[in-house]
Tab-separated table of C-alpha atoms in Angstrom:
chain	number	residue	atom	x	y	z
M	1	MET	CA	0.000	0.000	0.000
M	2	THR	CA	2.828	2.370	0.890
M	3	THR	CA	4.594	1.701	-2.414
M	4	LYS	CA	1.438	2.366	-4.404
M	5	SER	CA	0.701	5.559	-2.468
M	6	THR	CA	4.111	7.035	-3.133
M	7	LYS	CA	3.479	6.755	-6.870
M	8	PHE	CA	0.746	9.378	-6.530
M	9	ILE	CA	2.946	11.939	-4.775
M	10	PRO	CA	4.580	13.353	-7.954
M	11	ALA	CA	1.167	13.612	-9.580
M	12	LEU	CA	-0.221	15.439	-6.547
M	13	ASP	CA	2.738	17.798	-6.656
M	14	GLU	CA	1.973	18.592	-10.294
M	15	VAL	CA	-1.685	19.218	-9.453
M	16	GLU	CA	-0.676	21.605	-6.682
M	17	LYS	CA	1.757	23.444	-8.966
M	18	ALA	CA	-0.937	23.770	-11.619
M	19	ARG	CA	-3.394	25.072	-9.012
M	20	GLU	CA	-0.917	27.689	-7.777
M	21	LYS	CA	-0.129	28.706	-11.344
M	22	PHE	CA	-3.822	29.081	-12.142
M	23	LEU	CA	-4.435	31.201	-9.039
M	24	LYS	CA	-1.488	33.418	-9.954
M	25	ALA	CA	-2.813	33.879	-13.489
M	26	LEU	CA	-6.294	34.624	-12.126
M	27	ASP	CA	-4.912	37.167	-9.676
M	28	ILE	CA	-2.887	38.966	-12.348
M	29	THR	CA	-5.574	39.091	-15.023
M	30	LEU	CA	-8.748	39.651	-12.993
M	31	LEU	CA	-8.335	40.232	-9.255
M	32	ASN	CA	-5.267	42.451	-8.883
M	33	PRO	CA	-3.921	43.393	-12.313
M	34	PRO	CA	-0.723	45.414	-11.838
M	35	ASP	CA	-0.465	48.883	-13.294
M	36	VAL	CA	1.970	48.860	-16.199
M	37	GLU	CA	3.842	51.976	-17.233
M	38	VAL	CA	3.567	52.659	-20.958
M	39	GLY	CA	4.541	55.479	-23.295
M	40	THR	CA	7.682	56.327	-21.341
M	41	SER	CA	9.936	57.913	-23.983
M	42	PRO	CA	10.687	61.456	-22.717
M	43	HIS	CA	8.588	64.079	-24.462
M	44	GLU	CA	6.931	67.463	-24.176
M	45	VAL	CA	3.481	68.655	-25.241
M	46	ILE	CA	3.948	71.567	-27.644
M	47	PHE	CA	0.382	72.126	-28.853
M	48	THR	CA	-3.150	71.364	-27.692
M	49	GLU	CA	-6.613	71.958	-29.102
M	50	ASN	CA	-9.764	70.505	-27.603
M	51	LYS	CA	-8.789	66.905	-26.705
M	52	LEU	CA	-5.822	66.791	-29.112
M	53	ARG	CA	-2.245	66.915	-27.816
M	54	LEU	CA	0.864	67.166	-29.980
M	55	LEU	CA	3.859	65.387	-28.467
M	56	HIS	CA	7.468	66.167	-29.334
M	57	TYR	CA	9.957	63.495	-28.285
M	58	TYR	CA	13.330	64.596	-27.003
M	59	PRO	CA	16.229	63.493	-29.260
M	60	GLN	CA	18.242	60.495	-28.054
M	61	THR	CA	21.151	61.064	-30.439
M	62	GLU	CA	22.367	63.671	-32.878
M	63	GLU	CA	19.583	64.276	-35.379
M	64	ALA	CA	20.505	62.824	-38.778
M	65	CYS	CA	17.351	63.999	-40.552
M	66	SER	CA	16.332	67.632	-40.910
M	67	THR	CA	12.716	66.905	-41.847
M	68	PRO	CA	10.513	66.078	-38.841
M	69	LEU	CA	8.272	63.006	-38.778
M	70	ILE	CA	4.668	63.249	-37.576
M	71	LEU	CA	3.026	60.023	-36.393
M	72	VAL	CA	-0.709	60.099	-37.163
M	73	PHE	CA	-2.422	57.239	-35.362
M	74	ALA	CA	-5.922	55.804	-35.711
M	75	LEU	CA	-8.928	57.341	-33.989
M	76	VAL	CA	-10.077	54.063	-32.420
M	77	ASN	CA	-7.140	53.357	-30.077
M	78	ARG	CA	-4.604	55.151	-27.899
M	79	PRO	CA	-1.382	56.006	-29.745
M	80	TYR	CA	1.018	54.825	-27.028
M	81	ILE	CA	1.212	51.441	-28.768
M	82	LEU	CA	3.879	53.193	-30.858
M	83	ASP	CA	5.821	53.761	-27.630
M	84	LEU	CA	4.638	50.777	-25.623
M	85	MET	CA	7.691	50.115	-23.459
M	86	PRO	CA	11.503	50.251	-23.672
M	87	GLY	CA	12.651	47.761	-26.290
M	88	ARG	CA	9.177	47.611	-27.843
M	89	SER	CA	8.814	51.144	-29.142
M	90	VAL	CA	8.598	52.476	-32.689
M	91	VAL	CA	9.299	55.931	-31.283
M	92	GLU	CA	12.466	54.702	-29.570
M	93	VAL	CA	13.790	53.136	-32.793
M	94	LEU	CA	13.121	56.303	-34.793
M	95	LEU	CA	14.800	58.507	-32.193
M	96	LYS	CA	17.887	56.292	-32.140
M	97	LYS	CA	18.080	56.732	-35.927
M	98	GLY	CA	18.286	60.488	-35.409
M	99	ILE	CA	14.779	61.253	-36.707
M	100	PRO	CA	12.869	64.156	-35.101
M	101	VAL	CA	9.598	62.582	-33.923
M	102	TYR	CA	6.220	64.162	-33.196
M	103	LEU	CA	3.000	62.305	-32.395
M	104	ILE	CA	-0.681	63.250	-32.445
M	105	ASP	CA	-2.644	62.056	-29.418
M	106	TRP	CA	-6.275	62.584	-30.441
M	107	GLY	CA	-7.602	62.174	-26.921
M	108	SER	CA	-11.022	60.755	-26.125
M	109	PRO	CA	-13.983	62.577	-27.714
M	110	GLY	CA	-16.964	63.447	-25.564
M	111	ASP	CA	-20.598	63.960	-26.473
M	112	GLU	CA	-19.777	67.554	-27.368
M	113	ASP	CA	-17.457	66.289	-30.135
M	114	LYS	CA	-20.008	64.158	-32.000
M	115	ASN	CA	-20.188	66.599	-34.938
M	116	LEU	CA	-16.447	66.574	-35.695
M	117	ASP	CA	-16.090	65.392	-39.289
M	118	LEU	CA	-13.330	64.560	-41.772
M	119	ASN	CA	-12.942	68.223	-42.633
M	120	HIS	CA	-12.334	69.093	-38.981
M	121	TYR	CA	-9.794	66.322	-38.436
M	122	ILE	CA	-7.910	66.911	-41.697
M	123	ASN	CA	-8.135	70.595	-42.561
M	124	ARG	CA	-8.145	71.827	-38.981
M	125	TYR	CA	-6.421	69.355	-36.644
M	126	ILE	CA	-3.811	67.798	-38.934
M	127	HIS	CA	-3.153	71.056	-40.774
M	128	LYS	CA	-2.626	72.938	-37.503
M	129	VAL	CA	-0.299	70.198	-36.281
M	130	VAL	CA	1.750	70.404	-39.484
M	131	GLN	CA	2.105	74.176	-39.121
M	132	ARG	CA	3.104	73.848	-35.458
M	133	VAL	CA	5.689	71.156	-36.226
M	134	LYS	CA	7.170	73.224	-39.050
M	135	LYS	CA	7.501	76.206	-36.729
M	136	HIS	CA	8.934	74.134	-33.871
M	137	SER	CA	11.465	72.301	-36.055
M	138	GLY	CA	12.335	75.112	-38.462
M	139	SER	CA	11.577	72.849	-41.425
M	140	ASP	CA	9.675	73.889	-44.560
M	141	LYS	CA	8.004	70.476	-44.898
M	142	VAL	CA	7.153	67.429	-42.820
M	143	ASN	CA	7.229	63.673	-43.223
M	144	ILE	CA	4.051	61.858	-42.191
M	145	LEU	CA	3.635	58.271	-41.011
M	146	GLY	CA	-0.053	57.393	-40.842
M	147	TYR	CA	-1.384	54.225	-39.222
M	148	CYS	CA	-4.798	52.650	-39.972
M	149	MET	CA	-7.467	55.397	-40.016
M	150	GLY	CA	-4.656	57.857	-39.406
M	151	GLY	CA	-3.016	56.630	-42.595
M	152	THR	CA	-6.191	57.112	-44.611
M	153	MET	CA	-6.555	60.647	-43.270
M	154	SER	CA	-2.855	61.308	-43.918
M	155	ALA	CA	-3.322	60.341	-47.567
M	156	MET	CA	-6.308	62.684	-47.796
M	157	TYR	CA	-4.336	65.485	-46.164
M	158	THR	CA	-1.377	65.006	-48.505
M	159	ALA	CA	-3.685	65.048	-51.532
M	160	LEU	CA	-5.258	68.300	-50.331
M	161	HIS	CA	-1.991	69.918	-49.163
M	162	PRO	CA	0.793	68.360	-51.270
M	163	GLU	CA	3.088	71.333	-50.701
M	164	GLU	CA	3.350	70.493	-46.984
M	165	VAL	CA	4.546	66.877	-47.169
M	166	GLU	CA	7.992	65.647	-48.214
M	167	ASN	CA	7.383	61.912	-47.717
M	168	LEU	CA	4.267	59.885	-46.871
M	169	ILE	CA	4.391	56.499	-45.138
M	170	LEU	CA	1.205	54.436	-44.796
M	171	MET	CA	0.836	51.453	-42.451
M	172	THR	CA	-2.283	49.241	-42.638
M	173	ALA	CA	-4.111	52.221	-44.112
M	174	GLY	CA	-7.321	51.680	-46.028
M	175	ILE	CA	-7.301	53.252	-49.485
M	176	ASP	CA	-9.300	50.839	-51.643
M	177	PHE	CA	-12.166	49.604	-49.474
M	178	LYS	CA	-13.687	47.213	-52.010
M	179	VAL	CA	-11.580	44.280	-50.922
M	180	GLU	CA	-12.669	41.096	-49.200
M	181	GLY	CA	-12.512	41.185	-45.439
M	182	THR	CA	-14.590	40.920	-42.297
M	183	LEU	CA	-14.727	44.661	-41.629
M	184	ASN	CA	-15.773	45.382	-45.193
M	185	MET	CA	-18.545	42.789	-44.983
M	186	TRP	CA	-19.829	44.171	-41.674
M	187	GLY	CA	-19.706	47.722	-43.015
M	188	ASP	CA	-21.683	47.049	-46.213
M	189	LYS	CA	-24.940	48.974	-46.553
M	190	PRO	CA	-27.170	45.859	-46.369
M	191	ASN	CA	-25.525	44.890	-43.065
M	192	PHE	CA	-25.030	48.224	-41.311
M	193	ASN	CA	-27.160	51.374	-41.282
M	194	VAL	CA	-24.555	53.815	-40.012
M	195	ASP	CA	-26.984	56.751	-40.006
M	196	LYS	CA	-29.358	55.067	-37.558
M	197	PHE	CA	-26.405	53.885	-35.468
M	198	ILE	CA	-24.781	57.310	-35.059
M	199	ASP	CA	-28.120	59.110	-34.733
M	200	ALA	CA	-28.859	56.804	-31.797
M	201	TYR	CA	-25.468	56.869	-30.042
M	202	GLY	CA	-23.928	60.220	-31.005
M	203	ASN	CA	-20.396	58.807	-30.995
M	204	ALA	CA	-19.301	55.287	-31.930
M	205	PRO	CA	-18.995	53.647	-28.468
M	206	ALA	CA	-15.628	52.270	-27.391
M	207	ASP	CA	-17.022	48.898	-26.255
M	208	PHE	CA	-18.784	48.430	-29.609
M	209	LEU	CA	-15.529	49.054	-31.481
M	210	GLN	CA	-13.528	46.758	-29.195
M	211	SER	CA	-16.051	43.934	-29.532
M	212	GLY	CA	-15.784	44.158	-33.300
M	213	PHE	CA	-12.017	43.762	-33.228
M	214	LEU	CA	-12.194	40.867	-30.751
M	215	ILE	CA	-14.627	38.762	-32.764
M	216	MET	CA	-12.626	39.187	-35.958
M	217	LYS	CA	-10.258	36.549	-34.504
M	218	PRO	CA	-12.251	35.019	-31.633
M	219	VAL	CA	-10.095	31.952	-30.966
M	220	GLN	CA	-6.849	33.922	-30.991
M	221	ASN	CA	-8.211	36.823	-28.929
M	222	LEU	CA	-10.360	34.925	-26.447
M	223	VAL	CA	-8.679	31.508	-26.079
M	224	SER	CA	-5.168	31.070	-27.491
M	225	LYS	CA	-3.876	34.297	-25.983
M	226	TYR	CA	-4.794	33.240	-22.464
M	227	VAL	CA	-3.463	29.719	-22.883
M	228	ASN	CA	-0.149	31.272	-23.889
M	229	PHE	CA	-0.363	33.616	-20.901
M	230	TYR	CA	-0.967	30.714	-18.493
M	231	GLU	CA	1.966	28.773	-19.902
M	232	ASN	CA	4.290	31.775	-19.460
M	233	VAL	CA	2.915	33.312	-16.268
M	234	ASP	CA	6.228	32.704	-14.443
M	235	ASN	CA	8.264	34.403	-17.186
M	236	GLU	CA	8.741	37.979	-15.961
M	237	ALA	CA	9.816	39.385	-19.346
M	238	PHE	CA	6.822	37.802	-21.075
M	239	LEU	CA	4.503	38.959	-18.313
M	240	GLU	CA	5.602	42.588	-18.536
M	241	SER	CA	5.147	42.645	-22.299
M	242	PHE	CA	1.790	40.824	-22.140
M	243	LEU	CA	0.353	43.176	-19.527
M	244	ALA	CA	1.496	46.267	-21.420
M	245	MET	CA	-0.209	45.004	-24.567
M	246	GLU	CA	-3.357	44.075	-22.626
M	247	LYS	CA	-3.483	47.559	-21.135
M	248	TRP	CA	-3.451	49.065	-24.624
M	249	LEU	CA	-5.969	46.578	-26.045
M	250	ASN	CA	-8.448	47.400	-23.284
M	251	ASP	CA	-7.813	51.152	-23.184
M	252	ASN	CA	-10.376	51.911	-25.861
M	253	ILE	CA	-11.871	55.246	-26.832
M	254	PRO	CA	-14.997	56.243	-28.759
M	255	VAL	CA	-14.843	57.795	-32.220
M	256	ALA	CA	-16.532	61.119	-32.927
M	257	GLY	CA	-19.867	60.322	-34.529
M	258	GLU	CA	-19.699	62.349	-37.717
M	259	VAL	CA	-16.195	61.271	-38.738
M	260	TYR	CA	-17.196	57.646	-38.057
M	261	ARG	CA	-20.318	58.087	-40.172
M	262	GLU	CA	-18.259	59.527	-43.045
M	263	PHE	CA	-15.614	56.786	-42.829
M	264	ILE	CA	-18.255	54.073	-43.040
M	265	LYS	CA	-20.476	55.722	-45.641
M	266	TYR	CA	-17.961	57.415	-47.957
M	267	LEU	CA	-15.143	54.858	-47.711
M	268	TYR	CA	-16.343	51.399	-46.641
M	269	GLN	CA	-19.713	51.584	-48.389
M	270	GLU	CA	-19.085	53.868	-51.373
M	271	ASN	CA	-15.280	53.623	-51.814
M	272	GLN	CA	-15.204	57.288	-52.801
M	273	LEU	CA	-11.492	57.882	-52.139
M	274	VAL	CA	-10.071	55.400	-54.628
M	275	GLU	CA	-12.889	56.070	-57.113
M	276	ASP	CA	-11.981	59.778	-57.109
M	277	LYS	CA	-15.398	60.909	-55.863
M	278	LEU	CA	-14.569	62.087	-52.345
M	279	LYS	CA	-14.973	65.741	-51.421
M	280	ILE	CA	-13.975	67.331	-48.133
M	281	ASN	CA	-15.497	70.708	-47.385
M	282	GLY	CA	-16.526	70.847	-51.035
M	283	LYS	CA	-13.004	70.276	-52.370
M	284	PRO	CA	-12.270	67.093	-54.371
M	285	VAL	CA	-9.668	64.751	-52.884
M	286	HIS	CA	-7.584	63.438	-55.790
M	287	LEU	CA	-4.959	60.840	-54.860
M	288	LYS	CA	-3.152	61.765	-58.077
M	289	ASP	CA	-2.362	65.126	-56.452
M	290	ILE	CA	0.045	63.388	-54.072
M	291	LYS	CA	3.434	64.276	-55.569
M	292	CYS	CA	5.788	63.128	-52.826
M	293	PRO	CA	7.279	59.617	-52.447
M	294	VAL	CA	4.842	57.181	-50.812
M	295	LEU	CA	5.782	54.024	-48.922
């Protein structure tokens, strides 16, 4: 009996280790999630308007590029993903290359911002930022790196103000919206009445937007990710990176109602930008007017 009992001891030890590991994972993710510091590259705020803040990052080496770079992020998430943490920061890499870096933080729109449209974001916000960066840096032009919705708006801005932009870089930016994809299917007119949606809510709610992104890859976002987390919960480096990313993924913001309506209607549903039909404040937006190099 004693011999047989001892055979179960290693198995019981493994059960206890698994239980402790599960409780640790539960504590970290749900009960007492630690606060993670993000967006730590040293910077100053050199311009504000309404919720918008313009960040200028302090150089980390001798500047090798005279033309400043403006990072234009999407409207649906916080921009600190570009400066998540030391060693995982686009901003940090650019600064170490000697590039002068500026970033637009759109802030979180309130109910009073529901009427902000593409014209306001492009011809007012982005244009004011460009003028402020030119003045601050002493440069005649700027480089723009636009991400996602920010990339689409950056392309529009460059088409409307080609004299301001020396180089345009687009990352995951929608230009031609008549391509197969989950978002395009959800946004089609038969599936989504954006007018009724925005008329009812005012702004596009943050939890609605987050849910949409989660169910695009449900197994990866709701199962696989947490299995990987459980398996690596004792790895401090993994844990720090995971928690920083989780903070960003769950730090969602609404989108101003009118600009959301225009994005869905004019771009996703009618594809006006690539079909050369889009007008902003009555002025046609012609992609052919972009004269600078585009990456």
